[in-house]
mmCIF file with all atom_site columns, C-alpha atoms in Angstrom:
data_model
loop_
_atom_site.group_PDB
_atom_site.id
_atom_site.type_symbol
_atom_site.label_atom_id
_atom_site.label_alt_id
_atom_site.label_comp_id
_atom_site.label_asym_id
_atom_site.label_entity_id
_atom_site.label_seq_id
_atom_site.pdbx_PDB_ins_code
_atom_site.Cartn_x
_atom_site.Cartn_y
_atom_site.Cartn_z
_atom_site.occupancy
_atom_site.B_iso_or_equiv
_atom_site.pdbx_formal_charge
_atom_site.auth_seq_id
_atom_site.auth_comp_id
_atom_site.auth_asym_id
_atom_site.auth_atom_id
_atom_site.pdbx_PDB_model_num
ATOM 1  C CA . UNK O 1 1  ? -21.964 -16.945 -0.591  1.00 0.00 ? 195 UNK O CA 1
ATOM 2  C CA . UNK O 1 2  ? -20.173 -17.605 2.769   1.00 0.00 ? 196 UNK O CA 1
ATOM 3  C CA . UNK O 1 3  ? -19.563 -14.718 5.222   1.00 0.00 ? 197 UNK O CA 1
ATOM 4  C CA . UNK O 1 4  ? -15.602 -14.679 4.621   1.00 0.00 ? 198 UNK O CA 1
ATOM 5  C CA . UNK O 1 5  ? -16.342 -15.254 0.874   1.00 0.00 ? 199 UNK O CA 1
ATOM 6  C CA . UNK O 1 6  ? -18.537 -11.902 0.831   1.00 0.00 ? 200 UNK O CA 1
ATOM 7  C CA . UNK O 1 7  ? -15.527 -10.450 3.168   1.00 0.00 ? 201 UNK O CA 1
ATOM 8  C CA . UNK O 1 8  ? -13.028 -11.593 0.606   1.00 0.00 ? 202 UNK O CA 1
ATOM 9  C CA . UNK O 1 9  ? -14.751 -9.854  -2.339  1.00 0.00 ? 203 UNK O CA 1
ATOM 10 C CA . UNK O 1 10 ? -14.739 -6.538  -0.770  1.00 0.00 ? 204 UNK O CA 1
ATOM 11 C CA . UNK O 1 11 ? -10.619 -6.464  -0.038  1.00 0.00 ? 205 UNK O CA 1
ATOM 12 C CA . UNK O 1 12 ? -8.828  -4.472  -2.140  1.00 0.00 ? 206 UNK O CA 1
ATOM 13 C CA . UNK O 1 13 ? -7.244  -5.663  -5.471  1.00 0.00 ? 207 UNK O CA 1
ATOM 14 C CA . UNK O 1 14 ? -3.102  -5.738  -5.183  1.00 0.00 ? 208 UNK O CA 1
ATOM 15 C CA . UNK O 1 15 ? -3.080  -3.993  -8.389  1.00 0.00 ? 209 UNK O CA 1
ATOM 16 C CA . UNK O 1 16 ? -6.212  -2.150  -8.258  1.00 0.00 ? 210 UNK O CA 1
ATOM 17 C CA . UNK O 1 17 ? -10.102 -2.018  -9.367  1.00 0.00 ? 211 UNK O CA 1
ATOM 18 C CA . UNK O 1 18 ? -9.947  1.380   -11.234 1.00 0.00 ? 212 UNK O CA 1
ATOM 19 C CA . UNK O 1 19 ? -9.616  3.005   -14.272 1.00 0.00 ? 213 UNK O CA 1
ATOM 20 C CA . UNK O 1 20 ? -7.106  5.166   -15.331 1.00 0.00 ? 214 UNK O CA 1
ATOM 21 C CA . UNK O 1 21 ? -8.100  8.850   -14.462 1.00 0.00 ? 215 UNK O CA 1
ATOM 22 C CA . UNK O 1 22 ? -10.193 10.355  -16.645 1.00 0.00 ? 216 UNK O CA 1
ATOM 23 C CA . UNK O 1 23 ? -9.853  14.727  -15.525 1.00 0.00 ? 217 UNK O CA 1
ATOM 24 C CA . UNK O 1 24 ? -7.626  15.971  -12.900 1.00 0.00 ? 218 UNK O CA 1
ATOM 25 C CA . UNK O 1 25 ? -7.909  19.619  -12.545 1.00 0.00 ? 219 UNK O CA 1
ATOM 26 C CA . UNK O 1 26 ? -4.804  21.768  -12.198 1.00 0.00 ? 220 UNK O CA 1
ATOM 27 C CA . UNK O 1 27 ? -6.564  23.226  -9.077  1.00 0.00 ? 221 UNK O CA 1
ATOM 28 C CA . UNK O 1 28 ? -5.553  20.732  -6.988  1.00 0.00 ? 222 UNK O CA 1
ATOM 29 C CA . UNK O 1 29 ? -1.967  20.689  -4.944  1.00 0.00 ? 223 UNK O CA 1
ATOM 30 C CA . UNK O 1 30 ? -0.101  18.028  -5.918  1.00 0.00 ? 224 UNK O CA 1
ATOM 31 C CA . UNK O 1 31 ? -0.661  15.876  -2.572  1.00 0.00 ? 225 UNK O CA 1
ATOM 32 C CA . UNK O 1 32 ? -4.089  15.981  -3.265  1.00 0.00 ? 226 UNK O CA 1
ATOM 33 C CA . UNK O 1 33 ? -3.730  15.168  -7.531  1.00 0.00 ? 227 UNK O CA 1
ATOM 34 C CA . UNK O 1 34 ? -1.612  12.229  -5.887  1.00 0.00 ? 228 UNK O CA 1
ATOM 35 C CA . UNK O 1 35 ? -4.278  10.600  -3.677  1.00 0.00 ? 229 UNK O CA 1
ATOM 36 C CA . UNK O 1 36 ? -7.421  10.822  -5.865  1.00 0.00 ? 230 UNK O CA 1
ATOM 37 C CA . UNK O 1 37 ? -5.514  9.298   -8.793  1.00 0.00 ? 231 UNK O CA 1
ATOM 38 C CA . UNK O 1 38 ? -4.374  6.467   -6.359  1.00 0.00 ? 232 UNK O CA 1
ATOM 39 C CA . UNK O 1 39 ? -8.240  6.426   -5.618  1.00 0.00 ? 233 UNK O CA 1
ATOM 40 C CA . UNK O 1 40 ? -9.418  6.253   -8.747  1.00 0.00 ? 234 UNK O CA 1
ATOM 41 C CA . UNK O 1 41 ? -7.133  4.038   -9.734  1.00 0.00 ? 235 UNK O CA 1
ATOM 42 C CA . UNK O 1 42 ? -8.009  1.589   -6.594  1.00 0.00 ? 236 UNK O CA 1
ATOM 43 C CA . UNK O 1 43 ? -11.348 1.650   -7.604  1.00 0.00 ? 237 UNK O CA 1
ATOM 44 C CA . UNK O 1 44 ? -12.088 1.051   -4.070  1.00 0.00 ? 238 UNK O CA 1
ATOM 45 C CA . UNK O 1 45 ? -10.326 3.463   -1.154  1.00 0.00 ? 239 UNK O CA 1
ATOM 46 C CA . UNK O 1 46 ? -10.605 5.867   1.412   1.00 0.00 ? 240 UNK O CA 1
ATOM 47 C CA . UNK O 1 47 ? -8.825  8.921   2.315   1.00 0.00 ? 241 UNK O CA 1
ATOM 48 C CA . UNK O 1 48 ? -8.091  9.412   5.855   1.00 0.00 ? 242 UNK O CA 1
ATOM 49 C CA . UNK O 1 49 ? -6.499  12.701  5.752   1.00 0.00 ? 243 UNK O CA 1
ATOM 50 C CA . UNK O 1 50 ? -6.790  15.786  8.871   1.00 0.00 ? 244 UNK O CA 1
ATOM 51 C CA . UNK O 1 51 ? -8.913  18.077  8.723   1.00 0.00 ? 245 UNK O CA 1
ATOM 52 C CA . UNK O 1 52 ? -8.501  20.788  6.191   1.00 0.00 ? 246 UNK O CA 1
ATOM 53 C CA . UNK O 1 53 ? -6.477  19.255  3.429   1.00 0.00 ? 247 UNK O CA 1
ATOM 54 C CA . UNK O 1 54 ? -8.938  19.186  0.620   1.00 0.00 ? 248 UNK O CA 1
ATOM 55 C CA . UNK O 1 55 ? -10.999 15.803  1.182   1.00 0.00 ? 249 UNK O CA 1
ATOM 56 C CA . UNK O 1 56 ? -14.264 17.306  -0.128  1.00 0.00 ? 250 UNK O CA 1
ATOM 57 C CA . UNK O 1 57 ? -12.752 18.228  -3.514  1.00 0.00 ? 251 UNK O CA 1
ATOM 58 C CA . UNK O 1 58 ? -10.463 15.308  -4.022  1.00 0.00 ? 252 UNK O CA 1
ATOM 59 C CA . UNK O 1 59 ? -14.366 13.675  -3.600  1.00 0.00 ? 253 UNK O CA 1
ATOM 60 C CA . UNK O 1 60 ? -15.866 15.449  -5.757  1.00 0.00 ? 254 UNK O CA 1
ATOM 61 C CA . UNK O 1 61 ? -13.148 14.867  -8.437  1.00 0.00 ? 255 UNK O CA 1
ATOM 62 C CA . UNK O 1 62 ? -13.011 11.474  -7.784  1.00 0.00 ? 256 UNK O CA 1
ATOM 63 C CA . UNK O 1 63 ? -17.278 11.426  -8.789  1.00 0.00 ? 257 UNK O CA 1
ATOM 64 C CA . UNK O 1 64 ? -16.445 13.369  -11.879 1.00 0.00 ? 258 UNK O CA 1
ATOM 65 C CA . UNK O 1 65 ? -14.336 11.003  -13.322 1.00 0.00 ? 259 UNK O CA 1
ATOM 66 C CA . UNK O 1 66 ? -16.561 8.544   -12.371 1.00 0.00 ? 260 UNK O CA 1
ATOM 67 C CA . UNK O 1 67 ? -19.409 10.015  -14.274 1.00 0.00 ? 261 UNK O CA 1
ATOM 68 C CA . UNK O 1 68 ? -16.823 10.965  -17.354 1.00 0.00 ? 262 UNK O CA 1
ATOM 69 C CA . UNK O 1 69 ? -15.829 7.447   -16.855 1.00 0.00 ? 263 UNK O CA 1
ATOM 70 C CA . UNK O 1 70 ? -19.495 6.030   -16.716 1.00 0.00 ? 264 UNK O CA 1
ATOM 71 C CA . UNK O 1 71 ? -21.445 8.060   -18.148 1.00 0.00 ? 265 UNK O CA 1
ATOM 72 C CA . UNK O 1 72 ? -23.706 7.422   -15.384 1.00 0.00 ? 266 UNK O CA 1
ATOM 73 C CA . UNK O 1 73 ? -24.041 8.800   -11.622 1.00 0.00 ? 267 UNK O CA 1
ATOM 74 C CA . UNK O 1 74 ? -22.279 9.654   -8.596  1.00 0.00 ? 268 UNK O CA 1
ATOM 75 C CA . UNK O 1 75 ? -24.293 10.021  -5.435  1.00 0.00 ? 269 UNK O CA 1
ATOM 76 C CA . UNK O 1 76 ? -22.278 11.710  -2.345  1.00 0.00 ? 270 UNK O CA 1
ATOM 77 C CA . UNK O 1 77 ? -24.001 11.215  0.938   1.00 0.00 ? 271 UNK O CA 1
ATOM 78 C CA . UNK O 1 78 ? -22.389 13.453  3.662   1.00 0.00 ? 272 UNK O CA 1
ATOM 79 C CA . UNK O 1 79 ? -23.820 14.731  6.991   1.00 0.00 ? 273 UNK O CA 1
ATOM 80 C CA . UNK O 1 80 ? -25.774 17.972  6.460   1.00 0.00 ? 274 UNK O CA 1
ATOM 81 C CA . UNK O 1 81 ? -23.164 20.277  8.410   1.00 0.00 ? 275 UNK O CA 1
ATOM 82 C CA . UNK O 1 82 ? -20.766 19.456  5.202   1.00 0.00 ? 276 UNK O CA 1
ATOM 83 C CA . UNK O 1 83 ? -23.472 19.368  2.723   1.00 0.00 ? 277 UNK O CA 1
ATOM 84 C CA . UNK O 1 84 ? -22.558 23.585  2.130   1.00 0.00 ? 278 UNK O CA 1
ATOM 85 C CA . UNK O 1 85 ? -19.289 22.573  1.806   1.00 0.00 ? 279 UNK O CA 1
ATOM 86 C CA . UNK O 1 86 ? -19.664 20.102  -0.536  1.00 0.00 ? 280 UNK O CA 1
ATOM 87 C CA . UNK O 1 87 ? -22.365 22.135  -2.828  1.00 0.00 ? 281 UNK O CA 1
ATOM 88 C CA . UNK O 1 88 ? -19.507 25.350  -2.616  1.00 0.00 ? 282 UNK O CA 1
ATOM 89 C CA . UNK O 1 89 ? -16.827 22.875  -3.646  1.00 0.00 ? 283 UNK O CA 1
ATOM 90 C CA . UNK O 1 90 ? -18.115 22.007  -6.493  1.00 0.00 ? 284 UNK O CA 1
ATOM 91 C CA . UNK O 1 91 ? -19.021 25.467  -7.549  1.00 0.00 ? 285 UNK O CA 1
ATOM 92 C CA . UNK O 1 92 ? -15.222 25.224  -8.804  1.00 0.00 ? 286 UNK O CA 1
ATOM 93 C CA . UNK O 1 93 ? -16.268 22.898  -11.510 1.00 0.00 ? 287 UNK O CA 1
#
């Protein structure tokens, strides 16, 4: 496989990669419901939001429906000043 080939495989699909969301909790604000559906759905995507608006759970619901989806894993590698933040998070579930 080529360079651009490789390059070319990891653009995102016009209509998506994803599967059709699997659990989203009423917990979430609606933004937020919005954005990890469109990420699940994607299959592939990243949410640059500021600071404060609920990335960390919108992640961890996005791994849930991946293992619901799956039935396999979800590893979540974050730097270890959010690693608390991330383990209290999911204390919602």
């Amino acid at each position: 496989m080529t360079y651009p080939e490789f390059l070319a495989s990891k653009a995102q699909l016009k209509n998506g990669s994803g599967f059709k969301p699997v659990w989203i909790p009423d917990f979430l604000f609606d933004f937020q419901a919005f954005l990890t559906e469109w990420a699940i759905r994607q299959g592939r995507a990243a949410l640059y939001e500021e600071c404060g608006t609920g990335k960390t759970i919108q992640e961890l619901v996005w791994a849930e429906n991946v293992v619901r989806h799956t039935n396999g894993n979800v590893l979540i590698m974050t730097p270890l000043a959010v690693a608390s933040q991330t383990a209290r998070e999911a204390q919602k579930f």
